[in-house]
XYZ file of N, CA and C in Angstrom:
504
model
N 31.455 -25.360 -57.754
C 31.843 -23.870 -58.321
C 33.143 -23.984 -58.621
N 33.782 -22.996 -59.320
C 35.179 -22.987 -59.675
C 35.223 -21.603 -59.469
N 36.604 -21.560 -58.669
C 37.094 -20.259 -58.373
C 38.384 -19.704 -58.741
N 38.436 -18.477 -59.426
C 39.674 -17.825 -60.139
C 40.104 -16.637 -59.312
N 41.194 -16.691 -58.820
C 41.828 -15.330 -58.296
C 42.276 -14.604 -59.789
N 41.427 -13.931 -60.045
C 41.841 -12.966 -61.184
C 43.061 -11.816 -60.930
N 42.757 -11.067 -59.976
C 43.533 -10.017 -59.411
C 43.558 -10.094 -57.904
N 44.737 -9.773 -57.464
C 45.091 -9.527 -55.970
C 45.692 -8.333 -56.106
N 45.097 -7.276 -55.253
C 45.586 -5.775 -55.529
C 45.556 -5.453 -53.976
N 46.850 -5.092 -53.535
C 46.932 -4.884 -52.316
C 46.777 -3.182 -52.047
N 45.552 -3.175 -51.662
C 45.183 -1.667 -51.667
C 45.862 -0.937 -50.595
N 46.544 -1.883 -49.461
C 47.453 -1.041 -48.597
C 48.446 -0.498 -49.285
N 48.952 -1.144 -49.871
C 50.617 -0.358 -50.460
C 50.102 1.109 -51.162
N 48.946 1.045 -51.675
C 48.559 2.506 -51.992
C 48.037 3.576 -51.265
N 47.354 3.106 -50.140
C 47.024 3.832 -49.061
C 48.148 4.742 -48.426
N 49.286 4.064 -48.339
C 50.338 4.744 -47.967
C 50.501 6.241 -48.480
N 50.185 6.124 -49.777
C 50.714 7.373 -50.673
C 49.401 8.306 -50.543
N 48.192 7.558 -50.269
C 46.964 8.542 -50.361
C 47.060 9.231 -48.833
N 47.377 8.621 -47.816
C 47.632 9.217 -46.599
C 48.775 10.260 -46.305
N 49.898 10.138 -47.198
C 50.940 11.286 -46.988
C 50.463 12.503 -47.623
N 49.458 12.428 -48.363
C 49.087 13.641 -48.973
C 47.496 13.974 -48.477
N 47.344 13.467 -47.419
C 46.010 13.869 -46.837
C 44.777 13.441 -47.465
N 44.855 12.412 -48.569
C 43.723 12.006 -49.231
C 42.866 11.177 -48.289
N 41.578 11.015 -48.311
C 41.003 9.960 -47.549
C 40.109 8.871 -48.399
N 40.497 9.028 -49.673
C 39.719 8.040 -50.500
C 40.652 7.982 -51.667
N 40.158 6.817 -52.275
C 40.917 6.036 -53.730
C 39.909 5.062 -54.371
N 40.113 5.130 -55.777
C 39.077 4.444 -56.704
C 39.811 3.481 -57.316
N 39.455 2.382 -57.768
C 40.247 1.491 -58.585
C 39.297 0.586 -59.638
N 39.600 0.546 -60.763
C 38.492 0.049 -61.712
C 39.035 -1.255 -61.871
N 38.293 -2.482 -62.176
C 38.395 -3.665 -62.693
C 37.324 -4.371 -63.255
N 37.603 -5.706 -63.411
C 36.503 -6.628 -64.191
C 36.497 -7.999 -63.593
N 35.310 -8.641 -63.807
C 35.112 -10.117 -63.240
C 34.435 -10.751 -63.872
N 34.738 -11.990 -64.287
C 33.884 -12.834 -65.163
C 33.173 -13.451 -64.506
N 31.917 -14.053 -65.362
C 30.780 -14.684 -64.837
C 31.108 -15.678 -63.770
N 30.712 -15.802 -62.443
C 30.722 -16.754 -61.558
C 32.054 -16.947 -61.114
N 33.168 -15.811 -61.054
C 34.264 -15.663 -60.545
C 34.337 -14.631 -59.535
N 35.611 -14.163 -58.981
C 35.982 -13.290 -58.055
C 37.107 -12.661 -58.040
N 37.197 -11.265 -57.876
C 38.146 -10.750 -57.873
C 38.304 -10.146 -56.303
N 39.877 -10.468 -55.723
C 39.856 -10.130 -54.463
C 41.037 -9.038 -54.200
N 40.707 -8.298 -52.900
C 41.334 -6.983 -52.507
C 41.419 -7.265 -50.921
N 42.623 -6.847 -50.593
C 42.808 -6.739 -49.057
C 43.280 -5.600 -48.584
N 42.259 -5.081 -47.291
C 42.500 -3.873 -46.763
C 43.438 -4.194 -45.296
N 44.239 -2.967 -45.163
C 44.930 -3.030 -43.674
C 44.822 -1.922 -43.012
N 43.796 -0.947 -43.725
C 43.753 0.124 -43.236
C 42.888 0.537 -42.072
N 43.089 1.238 -40.918
C 42.310 1.387 -39.747
C 41.455 2.332 -40.163
N 40.632 2.562 -38.995
C 39.319 3.572 -39.261
C 38.038 2.922 -39.935
N 37.180 3.790 -40.118
C 35.882 3.361 -40.517
C 36.080 3.676 -41.976
N 35.662 2.578 -42.494
C 35.810 2.312 -44.294
C 34.424 2.342 -44.917
N 34.479 3.135 -46.079
C 33.297 2.943 -46.639
C 33.580 2.487 -48.188
N 33.001 1.171 -48.839
C 33.396 0.754 -49.741
C 32.192 0.807 -50.989
N 32.498 1.693 -51.714
C 31.344 1.715 -52.857
C 31.724 1.026 -54.190
N 30.974 -0.114 -54.822
C 31.111 -0.590 -56.004
C 29.874 -0.173 -56.835
N 30.580 0.585 -58.124
C 29.584 0.697 -58.799
C 30.055 0.345 -60.166
N 28.989 -0.618 -60.698
C 28.830 -1.424 -61.912
C 28.608 -0.759 -63.121
N 29.940 -0.740 -63.905
C 29.980 -0.271 -65.197
C 29.113 -0.902 -66.191
N 29.320 -2.117 -66.269
C 28.682 -3.075 -67.097
C 28.632 -4.252 -66.266
N 26.995 -5.057 -66.406
C 27.140 -6.361 -66.115
C 26.418 -5.926 -64.634
N 26.609 -6.952 -63.939
C 26.123 -6.910 -62.426
C 27.277 -7.457 -61.667
N 27.868 -6.903 -60.525
C 28.839 -7.108 -59.504
C 28.276 -7.228 -58.007
N 28.856 -8.039 -57.334
C 28.204 -8.194 -55.986
C 29.790 -8.111 -55.045
N 29.307 -7.214 -53.891
C 30.389 -6.979 -53.060
C 30.146 -7.546 -51.482
N 31.462 -8.316 -51.206
C 31.479 -8.932 -49.952
C 32.855 -8.604 -49.349
N 32.709 -8.353 -47.751
C 33.729 -8.081 -47.047
C 33.702 -9.161 -45.753
N 35.000 -9.525 -45.371
C 35.079 -10.309 -44.123
C 36.315 -9.835 -43.039
N 36.281 -10.127 -42.154
C 37.540 -9.760 -40.885
C 37.984 -10.843 -40.682
N 37.538 -12.238 -41.145
C 37.912 -13.383 -40.912
C 38.404 -14.276 -41.883
N 38.219 -13.912 -42.768
C 39.102 -14.314 -44.050
C 39.370 -13.638 -45.397
N 40.434 -13.719 -45.969
C 40.725 -12.927 -46.995
C 40.192 -12.897 -48.483
N 39.466 -14.053 -48.363
C 38.737 -14.608 -49.631
C 37.128 -14.860 -49.190
N 36.602 -13.796 -49.225
C 34.955 -13.730 -48.670
C 34.410 -14.508 -49.935
N 33.430 -15.168 -49.471
C 32.233 -15.824 -50.378
C 31.102 -15.660 -50.230
N 30.120 -16.167 -50.991
C 28.887 -15.986 -50.866
C 28.289 -17.122 -49.699
N 29.064 -17.958 -48.892
C 28.689 -18.587 -47.860
C 29.843 -18.031 -46.538
N 30.631 -17.555 -46.777
C 31.471 -16.890 -45.841
C 31.920 -15.688 -45.872
N 31.153 -14.714 -45.250
C 31.412 -13.117 -45.196
C 30.819 -12.498 -44.212
N 31.197 -11.414 -43.564
C 30.721 -10.794 -42.334
C 29.834 -9.573 -43.079
N 29.836 -8.989 -44.174
C 29.098 -7.933 -44.526
C 29.140 -8.109 -46.016
N 27.886 -7.641 -46.633
C 27.759 -8.023 -47.874
C 26.686 -6.833 -48.569
N 26.627 -6.581 -49.916
C 25.653 -5.733 -50.731
C 25.651 -6.402 -52.011
N 24.306 -7.091 -52.225
C 24.265 -7.864 -53.513
C 23.005 -7.206 -54.148
N 22.858 -6.271 -54.696
C 21.728 -5.616 -55.466
C 21.830 -5.403 -56.788
N 21.216 -4.834 -57.646
C 21.044 -4.798 -59.251
C 21.985 -3.653 -59.521
N 21.830 -2.504 -58.408
C 22.682 -1.340 -58.451
C 23.957 -1.047 -58.160
N 24.493 -0.122 -57.398
C 25.320 0.056 -56.881
C 25.414 -0.449 -55.572
N 26.872 -0.896 -55.147
C 26.861 -1.441 -53.795
C 27.582 -0.549 -52.802
N 27.000 -0.507 -51.595
C 27.747 0.242 -50.520
C 27.974 -0.773 -49.219
N 28.939 -0.722 -48.834
C 29.397 -1.698 -47.420
C 30.305 -0.695 -46.546
N 29.706 -0.533 -45.258
C 30.572 0.293 -44.369
C 31.245 -0.483 -43.433
N 32.306 -0.509 -43.497
C 33.191 -1.374 -42.465
C 33.279 -0.947 -41.190
N 33.149 -1.049 -39.904
C 33.414 -0.243 -38.687
C 34.799 -0.262 -38.498
N 35.313 0.617 -37.864
C 36.601 0.601 -37.148
C 37.061 -0.511 -36.200
N 36.149 -0.979 -35.749
C 36.255 -2.336 -34.906
C 36.636 -3.461 -35.485
N 36.269 -3.519 -36.806
C 36.760 -4.979 -37.623
C 38.258 -5.117 -37.185
N 38.680 -6.483 -37.118
C 39.844 -7.025 -36.995
C 40.369 -6.937 -38.460
N 41.601 -6.234 -38.473
C 42.691 -6.187 -39.943
C 43.230 -7.438 -40.066
N 43.800 -7.762 -41.220
C 43.213 -7.352 -42.500
C 41.791 -7.667 -42.768
N 41.432 -7.056 -43.681
C 39.756 -7.054 -44.052
C 40.058 -7.757 -45.657
N 39.316 -8.883 -45.550
C 39.201 -9.254 -47.163
C 37.827 -8.838 -47.725
N 38.497 -8.452 -49.225
C 37.371 -7.817 -49.899
C 36.985 -8.816 -51.269
N 35.998 -9.002 -51.704
C 35.718 -10.064 -53.040
C 34.674 -9.027 -53.697
N 34.946 -9.235 -55.053
C 33.702 -8.840 -56.006
C 33.575 -10.017 -56.877
N 32.250 -10.347 -56.706
C 31.993 -11.507 -57.465
C 30.941 -11.014 -58.661
N 31.437 -11.821 -59.981
C 30.700 -11.610 -61.181
C 29.463 -12.306 -61.203
N 28.231 -11.655 -61.095
C 27.173 -12.457 -61.048
C 26.559 -13.249 -62.272
N 25.940 -14.322 -62.211
C 25.782 -15.340 -63.019
C 24.615 -14.656 -63.872
N 24.927 -15.072 -65.226
C 24.077 -14.423 -66.521
C 24.700 -13.208 -67.065
N 26.062 -12.865 -66.591
C 26.614 -11.411 -66.870
C 28.046 -12.057 -67.187
N 28.100 -12.120 -68.669
C 29.684 -12.636 -69.236
C 30.503 -11.989 -68.521
N 30.542 -10.697 -68.373
C 31.736 -10.092 -67.841
C 31.219 -8.720 -67.453
N 31.523 -8.434 -65.903
C 31.121 -7.248 -65.174
C 32.325 -6.426 -65.223
N 32.151 -5.140 -65.456
C 33.159 -4.075 -64.912
C 32.559 -2.953 -64.000
N 33.456 -3.077 -63.168
C 33.203 -2.091 -62.044
C 34.200 -1.108 -61.649
N 33.729 -0.068 -61.049
C 34.763 0.798 -60.170
C 34.618 0.732 -58.853
N 35.517 0.424 -57.904
C 35.601 0.418 -56.450
C 36.526 1.485 -55.884
N 35.584 2.055 -55.062
C 35.832 3.267 -54.148
C 35.915 3.123 -52.832
N 37.119 3.357 -52.117
C 37.319 3.330 -50.904
C 37.443 4.632 -50.256
N 36.581 4.859 -49.151
C 36.759 6.201 -48.227
C 37.076 5.731 -47.011
N 37.789 6.589 -46.459
C 38.490 6.294 -45.109
C 38.241 7.319 -44.139
N 37.930 6.980 -42.713
C 37.718 8.166 -41.910
C 38.222 7.488 -40.432
N 39.365 8.130 -39.935
C 39.727 7.658 -38.617
C 38.991 8.050 -37.525
N 38.647 7.316 -37.092
C 37.933 7.126 -35.820
C 38.251 6.742 -34.639
N 37.365 7.181 -33.427
C 37.869 6.459 -32.254
C 36.472 6.485 -31.225
N 36.439 6.114 -30.411
C 35.504 5.915 -29.449
C 35.578 6.717 -28.458
N 34.822 7.703 -27.706
C 35.213 8.767 -26.968
C 33.918 8.773 -25.900
N 33.850 8.003 -24.786
C 32.674 8.152 -23.943
C 31.546 7.196 -24.732
N 31.815 6.186 -25.068
C 30.809 5.522 -26.115
C 30.659 6.301 -27.392
N 31.020 7.148 -27.669
C 30.490 7.829 -29.029
C 31.649 7.515 -29.956
N 31.155 7.319 -31.060
C 32.205 7.137 -32.365
C 32.415 8.536 -32.922
N 33.778 9.096 -32.818
C 33.918 10.468 -33.260
C 35.370 10.645 -33.989
N 35.149 11.426 -35.310
C 36.532 11.357 -35.818
C 37.563 11.815 -35.056
N 38.779 11.160 -35.136
C 39.676 11.930 -34.441
C 40.163 13.248 -34.205
N 40.048 13.981 -35.476
C 40.213 15.314 -35.452
C 39.238 16.107 -34.437
N 38.218 15.399 -34.228
C 37.068 15.955 -33.351
C 36.995 15.312 -31.853
N 37.999 14.251 -31.668
C 37.832 13.961 -30.376
C 38.162 14.869 -29.233
N 37.710 14.577 -28.298
C 38.184 15.668 -27.002
C 38.307 14.824 -25.690
N 39.111 15.353 -24.912
C 39.163 14.649 -23.890
C 38.436 15.608 -22.431
N 37.881 15.012 -21.361
C 37.355 15.764 -20.395
C 38.170 17.101 -19.763
N 39.614 16.811 -19.858
C 40.169 17.818 -19.007
C 41.201 18.923 -20.170
N 40.574 18.809 -21.660
C 41.202 19.632 -22.837
C 41.181 20.954 -22.327
N 42.054 21.838 -22.297
C 42.073 23.276 -21.764
C 41.426 23.883 -23.063
N 41.372 23.590 -24.192
C 40.492 24.516 -25.139
C 39.331 24.482 -24.803
N 38.721 23.549 -24.251
C 37.093 23.385 -23.967
C 36.429 24.675 -23.660
N 36.963 25.432 -22.777
C 36.396 26.729 -22.642
C 36.463 27.763 -23.634
N 37.553 27.644 -24.582
C 37.352 28.420 -25.632
C 36.091 28.556 -26.602
N 35.413 29.468 -26.593
C 34.135 29.629 -27.289
C 34.408 29.541 -28.851
N 35.455 29.849 -29.449
C 36.234 29.752 -30.699
C 36.360 28.502 -31.317
N 36.785 27.615 -30.259
C 36.972 26.351 -30.816
C 35.899 25.108 -30.427
N 34.607 25.476 -30.489
C 33.707 24.896 -30.121
C 33.153 23.925 -30.984
N 33.315 22.588 -30.893
C 33.005 21.724 -32.190
C 31.492 20.760 -31.967
N 31.023 20.261 -32.798
C 29.646 19.751 -32.290
C 30.041 18.573 -31.490
N 31.110 17.913 -31.645
C 31.420 17.026 -30.339
C 31.501 17.584 -28.933
N 32.098 18.392 -28.806
C 32.085 19.241 -27.642
C 30.410 19.776 -27.340
N 29.838 19.973 -27.958
C 28.516 20.544 -27.741
C 27.705 19.344 -27.453
N 27.788 18.049 -27.886
C 27.257 16.943 -27.472
C 27.739 16.534 -26.059
N 28.939 16.303 -25.861
C 29.477 16.188 -24.522
C 29.105 17.069 -23.643
N 28.858 18.361 -23.684
C 28.150 19.296 -22.637
C 26.903 18.891 -22.711
N 26.144 18.535 -23.488
C 24.569 18.286 -23.536
C 24.380 16.907 -22.615
N 25.173 16.171 -22.813
C 25.479 14.813 -22.141
C 25.932 15.141 -20.624
N 26.818 16.071 -20.219
C 26.913 16.560 -18.911
C 25.669 17.020 -18.459
N 25.109 17.869 -19.031
C 23.913 18.418 -18.184
C 22.725 17.416 -17.810
N 22.495 16.577 -18.899
C 21.714 15.302 -18.783
C 22.100 14.603 -17.436
N 23.227 14.187 -17.340
C 23.875 13.610 -16.072
C 23.735 14.294 -14.769
N 23.773 15.533 -15.096
C 23.810 16.348 -13.818
C 22.222 16.673 -13.344
N 21.312 16.612 -14.047
C 19.650 16.596 -13.982
C 19.603 15.091 -13.366
N 19.758 14.238 -13.885
C 19.620 12.758 -13.429
C 20.101 12.585 -12.006
N 21.280 13.101 -11.897
C 21.945 13.113 -10.390
C 21.190 13.739 -9.321
N 20.670 15.080 -9.827
C 20.038 15.721 -9.001
C 18.592 15.127 -8.416
N 18.023 14.143 -9.034
C 16.877 13.517 -8.544
C 17.476 12.377 -7.999
């Protein structure tokens, strides 16, 4: 098989602009010839959702934390359907992450739109929560009913279950 790197786009350099303005998503357009690959590199932390919308032809999406050039044989996550491809990259993946778009055989040229959605998350007591909603056990605002979030509610519910179990 013959591999050609058609485009190498460092999405990281674009992300700096997105994050400065509080944006959490970005879309790029591209194309890939039959049997070839287009590569991208991500270094953004957090949970990432990649959506590949094929506008013409058929393209497949691959992601890897171990190589910057994922292939059909060397990848961690992929989506290879005849429709839109969606890959969710966990916040625990080692950065940088290699992303590749493959032009399916039988399609002379595939045109696509690749969208990246970013969510900054962390693990709190075994739960993955957005950083904006993360809480600590000694947080003073915990007692403020006006500042009650879903995360706080779930933590309180978990504490009640622990108390019930400890009582037995």
